[in-house]
Amino acid sequence: MKALRYVTIGAAPEISEVPVPEPGPGQVRVKITAAGACHSDSFLMGLAEDAWQSFGYPLPMTLGHEGVGVVDALGEGAHGIEPGEPVAIYGPQGCGRCYPCAQGKENYCERAAELHITPPGLGTDGTMAEYVLVPDARHLLPLGDLDPVANVALTDAGLTPYHAIKGSLPKLIAGSTAVVIGAGGLGHVAIQLLRALSPATVIALDLSEDKLALATDVGAHHAFLSDKTAADNIRKVVGARGATAVFDFVGAQPTVDLASSVIGVESDLVIVGIGAANAQVGALAKPYDAAIRAPYWGSRSELMEVFDLARAGLVHVETERFSLDEAPEAYRRLHEGTLRGRAVVVP
Ligand code: NAD
Ligand code: ZN
Ligand code: ZN
């Protein structure tokens, strides 16, 4: 089968021919119908050799941690699911037995590192291929009649902002303001989630007029360029109270500094982007009782909730479609910042 693989550190990913994987005990083979390209893949492929080695991911590795497909074959002992069922792959897989896993929060598994459990495409072969192996049927959520291409990105670009925003909802009451930095794959879904789930005024920031147009198309009340005028523009909207919550989908030092400069008393600064994994937040100098959160992906039940929002027509993903052969081009466009919404690869 064809797969998009990261082979050489620093080089573009390549389309390779690899064997169709055989499901081992308990595993499920899924025939992929759509896979999404995330900036985290780009981030990893931008790492130099020693930083890459610190993750310990083996190469070559098939990319892709957003995936939907159809159950194709069950390994020995796998049960609870039937071939032919359309499914979405829950990516942040854990041990299934610790306390967070028992709550469905496998993204916060206590034992994943110790047991070397990694998401597809982030340590094990991922979804940018014709088939993928999933370690356990519990990671497969019913997709039902949701269109695979239009909805695959909800598994990360929907789930991650949903989890980030849900934690701040008690603060996002009438009269509140929410700032979204970066209206890309995750950010443009975040804007819709904020509009669907809260009465907050939503302010979006990005680097180009195209991205600002996307932000307003999907519901932002205000959209500003992320330059040296941004803080003043935000302050004109939020006033002396400051922003109630800032969701930073870039996570670079300039965006974290900008976020820190506009948050208000009792606000949330939520850093989702990993633009600079070492971005520093100015300690204690900021408004009273502001909280800093750095959430990771989301829980299994939250992914079901995101699918329900999509079924209700309250959230959608703007997608640009690529074939598997065109997948390197999808990552090139992602890196260049010229995609509208999410790149989706269809094998
Ligand atoms: P993306 O490339 O689709 O979107 C990023 C957007 O930010 C783009 O529109 C870009 O133009 C914009 N941008 C870049 N620099 C900016 C700046 N200085 N000010 C304002 N906007 C700026 O990326 P994505 O796939 O949506 O991912 C966003 C970030 O979230 C990445 O860092 C990714 O690695 C991270 N991520 C984190 C998690 C998590 O669980 N914490 C999950 C998925 C992705
Ligand atoms: Zn991702
Ligand atoms: Zn666990």
XYZ file of N, CA and C in Angstrom, residues 66 90 104-105 107-108 141 153-170 172 180 185-198 247 249 268 270 272 293 295-310 312 314-317:
204
model
N -4.675 12.466 12.556
C -6.121 12.614 12.376
C -6.535 11.564 11.343
N -9.596 7.776 17.715
C -9.235 8.634 18.852
C -7.716 8.543 19.020
N -12.035 8.348 30.490
C -12.017 8.629 29.050
C -10.987 9.668 28.668
N -10.237 10.176 29.673
C -9.211 11.203 29.415
C -7.880 10.526 29.133
N -5.907 11.192 26.931
C -4.905 12.228 26.617
C -4.061 12.553 27.847
N -4.569 12.272 29.040
C -3.816 12.536 30.266
C -3.447 11.233 30.988
N -14.332 5.459 17.448
C -15.644 6.031 17.759
C -16.533 5.935 16.534
N -10.922 16.155 10.467
C -10.093 17.062 11.278
C -10.718 17.340 12.643
N -11.968 16.978 12.820
C -12.560 17.162 14.146
C -11.835 16.319 15.190
N -11.135 15.231 14.751
C -10.459 14.352 15.713
C -9.296 15.052 16.423
N -8.814 16.156 15.855
C -7.773 16.935 16.542
C -8.090 18.432 16.422
N -8.232 18.937 15.200
C -8.496 20.380 15.026
C -9.842 20.785 15.616
N -10.739 19.806 15.861
C -11.976 20.084 16.579
C -11.850 19.762 18.062
N -11.325 18.565 18.351
C -11.260 18.094 19.742
C -10.345 18.966 20.605
N -9.196 19.358 20.079
C -8.240 20.110 20.904
C -8.792 21.480 21.320
N -9.306 22.289 20.388
C -9.900 23.552 20.845
C -11.149 23.349 21.698
N -11.903 22.274 21.441
C -13.102 22.020 22.269
C -12.697 21.812 23.723
N -11.698 20.963 23.922
C -11.219 20.687 25.285
C -10.654 21.965 25.922
N -9.930 22.737 25.123
C -9.335 23.984 25.642
C -10.422 24.969 26.064
N -11.448 25.100 25.242
C -12.505 26.090 25.493
C -13.437 25.617 26.604
N -13.730 24.322 26.616
C -14.654 23.802 27.626
C -14.171 24.135 29.036
N -12.864 24.064 29.239
C -12.304 24.361 30.558
C -12.474 25.814 30.966
N -12.708 26.698 30.009
C -12.857 28.130 30.323
C -14.305 28.594 30.259
N -15.231 27.697 29.921
C -16.628 28.127 29.728
C -17.240 28.813 30.952
N -16.936 28.364 32.198
C -17.561 29.063 33.340
C -17.242 30.561 33.363
N -16.734 32.354 30.502
C -17.161 32.997 29.247
C -18.660 33.290 29.287
N -8.760 34.668 20.028
C -8.197 33.484 19.382
C -6.992 33.938 18.564
N -5.989 25.732 11.171
C -6.774 24.514 11.333
C -7.537 24.487 12.650
N -6.838 24.637 13.778
C -7.504 24.604 15.080
C -8.272 25.895 15.347
N -7.645 27.027 15.018
C -8.206 28.325 15.396
C -9.547 28.614 14.746
N -9.710 28.224 13.474
C -10.987 28.555 12.828
C -12.120 27.696 13.376
N -11.780 26.518 13.931
C -12.805 25.719 14.607
C -13.072 26.320 15.993
N -12.011 26.807 16.650
C -12.167 27.422 17.975
C -13.152 28.590 17.925
N -13.057 29.391 16.879
C -13.965 30.545 16.750
C -15.415 30.069 16.723
N -15.672 29.014 15.935
C -17.041 28.491 15.847
C -17.502 27.904 17.176
N -16.574 27.213 17.876
C -16.935 26.612 19.163
C -17.290 27.701 20.172
N -16.506 28.771 20.184
C -16.800 29.866 21.114
C -18.174 30.462 20.819
N -18.482 30.621 19.531
C -19.787 31.192 19.163
C -20.925 30.237 19.531
N -20.677 28.923 19.352
C -21.748 27.955 19.613
C -21.984 27.749 21.110
N -20.917 27.873 21.899
C -21.002 27.469 23.308
C -21.085 28.628 24.285
N -20.841 29.858 23.827
C -20.802 30.978 24.775
C -21.328 32.262 24.143
N -6.943 32.273 23.767
C -6.571 30.936 23.301
C -5.487 31.121 22.248
N -3.171 29.716 19.633
C -2.927 28.554 18.773
C -1.619 28.693 18.003
N -8.277 33.571 31.783
C -7.528 32.366 31.423
C -6.619 32.668 30.242
N -4.711 30.468 27.708
C -4.710 29.053 27.336
C -3.765 28.867 26.141
N -2.191 26.623 23.478
C -2.387 25.354 22.763
C -1.255 25.131 21.753
N -3.192 27.899 31.371
C -3.432 26.481 31.102
C -2.712 26.093 29.834
N -3.442 22.948 27.752
C -4.138 21.669 27.562
C -3.547 20.870 26.410
N -3.820 19.573 26.428
C -3.352 18.668 25.370
C -4.538 17.869 24.855
N -4.807 18.001 23.554
C -5.815 17.209 22.816
C -7.119 17.158 23.633
N -7.792 15.997 23.793
C -9.061 15.975 24.523
C -9.449 14.549 24.843
N -10.580 14.396 25.533
C -10.990 13.063 25.987
C -11.863 12.374 24.931
N -12.075 11.075 25.145
C -12.886 10.310 24.186
C -14.325 10.815 24.166
N -14.890 11.094 25.336
C -16.287 11.565 25.339
C -16.383 12.967 24.743
N -15.333 13.786 24.920
C -15.366 15.115 24.285
C -15.379 15.009 22.756
N -14.696 13.975 22.224
C -14.736 13.802 20.764
C -16.162 13.464 20.314
N -16.858 12.667 21.125
C -18.270 12.392 20.791
C -19.083 13.686 20.808
N -18.798 14.555 21.773
C -19.531 15.825 21.867
C -19.254 16.705 20.644
N -17.993 16.703 20.189
C -17.643 17.486 19.000
C -18.400 16.957 17.776
N -18.470 15.626 17.652
C -19.234 15.059 16.528
C -20.715 15.463 16.624
N -21.235 15.518 17.847
C -22.638 15.932 17.993
C -22.817 17.397 17.584
N -21.835 18.238 17.890
C -21.920 19.640 17.441
C -21.910 19.714 15.914
N -21.093 18.854 15.285
C -21.051 18.845 13.811
C -22.386 18.363 13.248
N -25.202 18.725 14.567
C -26.193 19.789 14.783
C -25.927 20.993 13.874
N -23.408 23.039 14.056
C -22.871 24.175 14.805
C -21.376 24.381 14.580
N -20.714 23.387 13.993
C -19.287 23.521 13.736
C -18.946 22.733 12.464
N -18.072 23.302 11.663
C -17.613 22.590 10.465
C -16.139 22.934 10.256
N -15.496 22.139 9.414
C -14.083 22.395 9.111
C -13.973 22.826 7.655
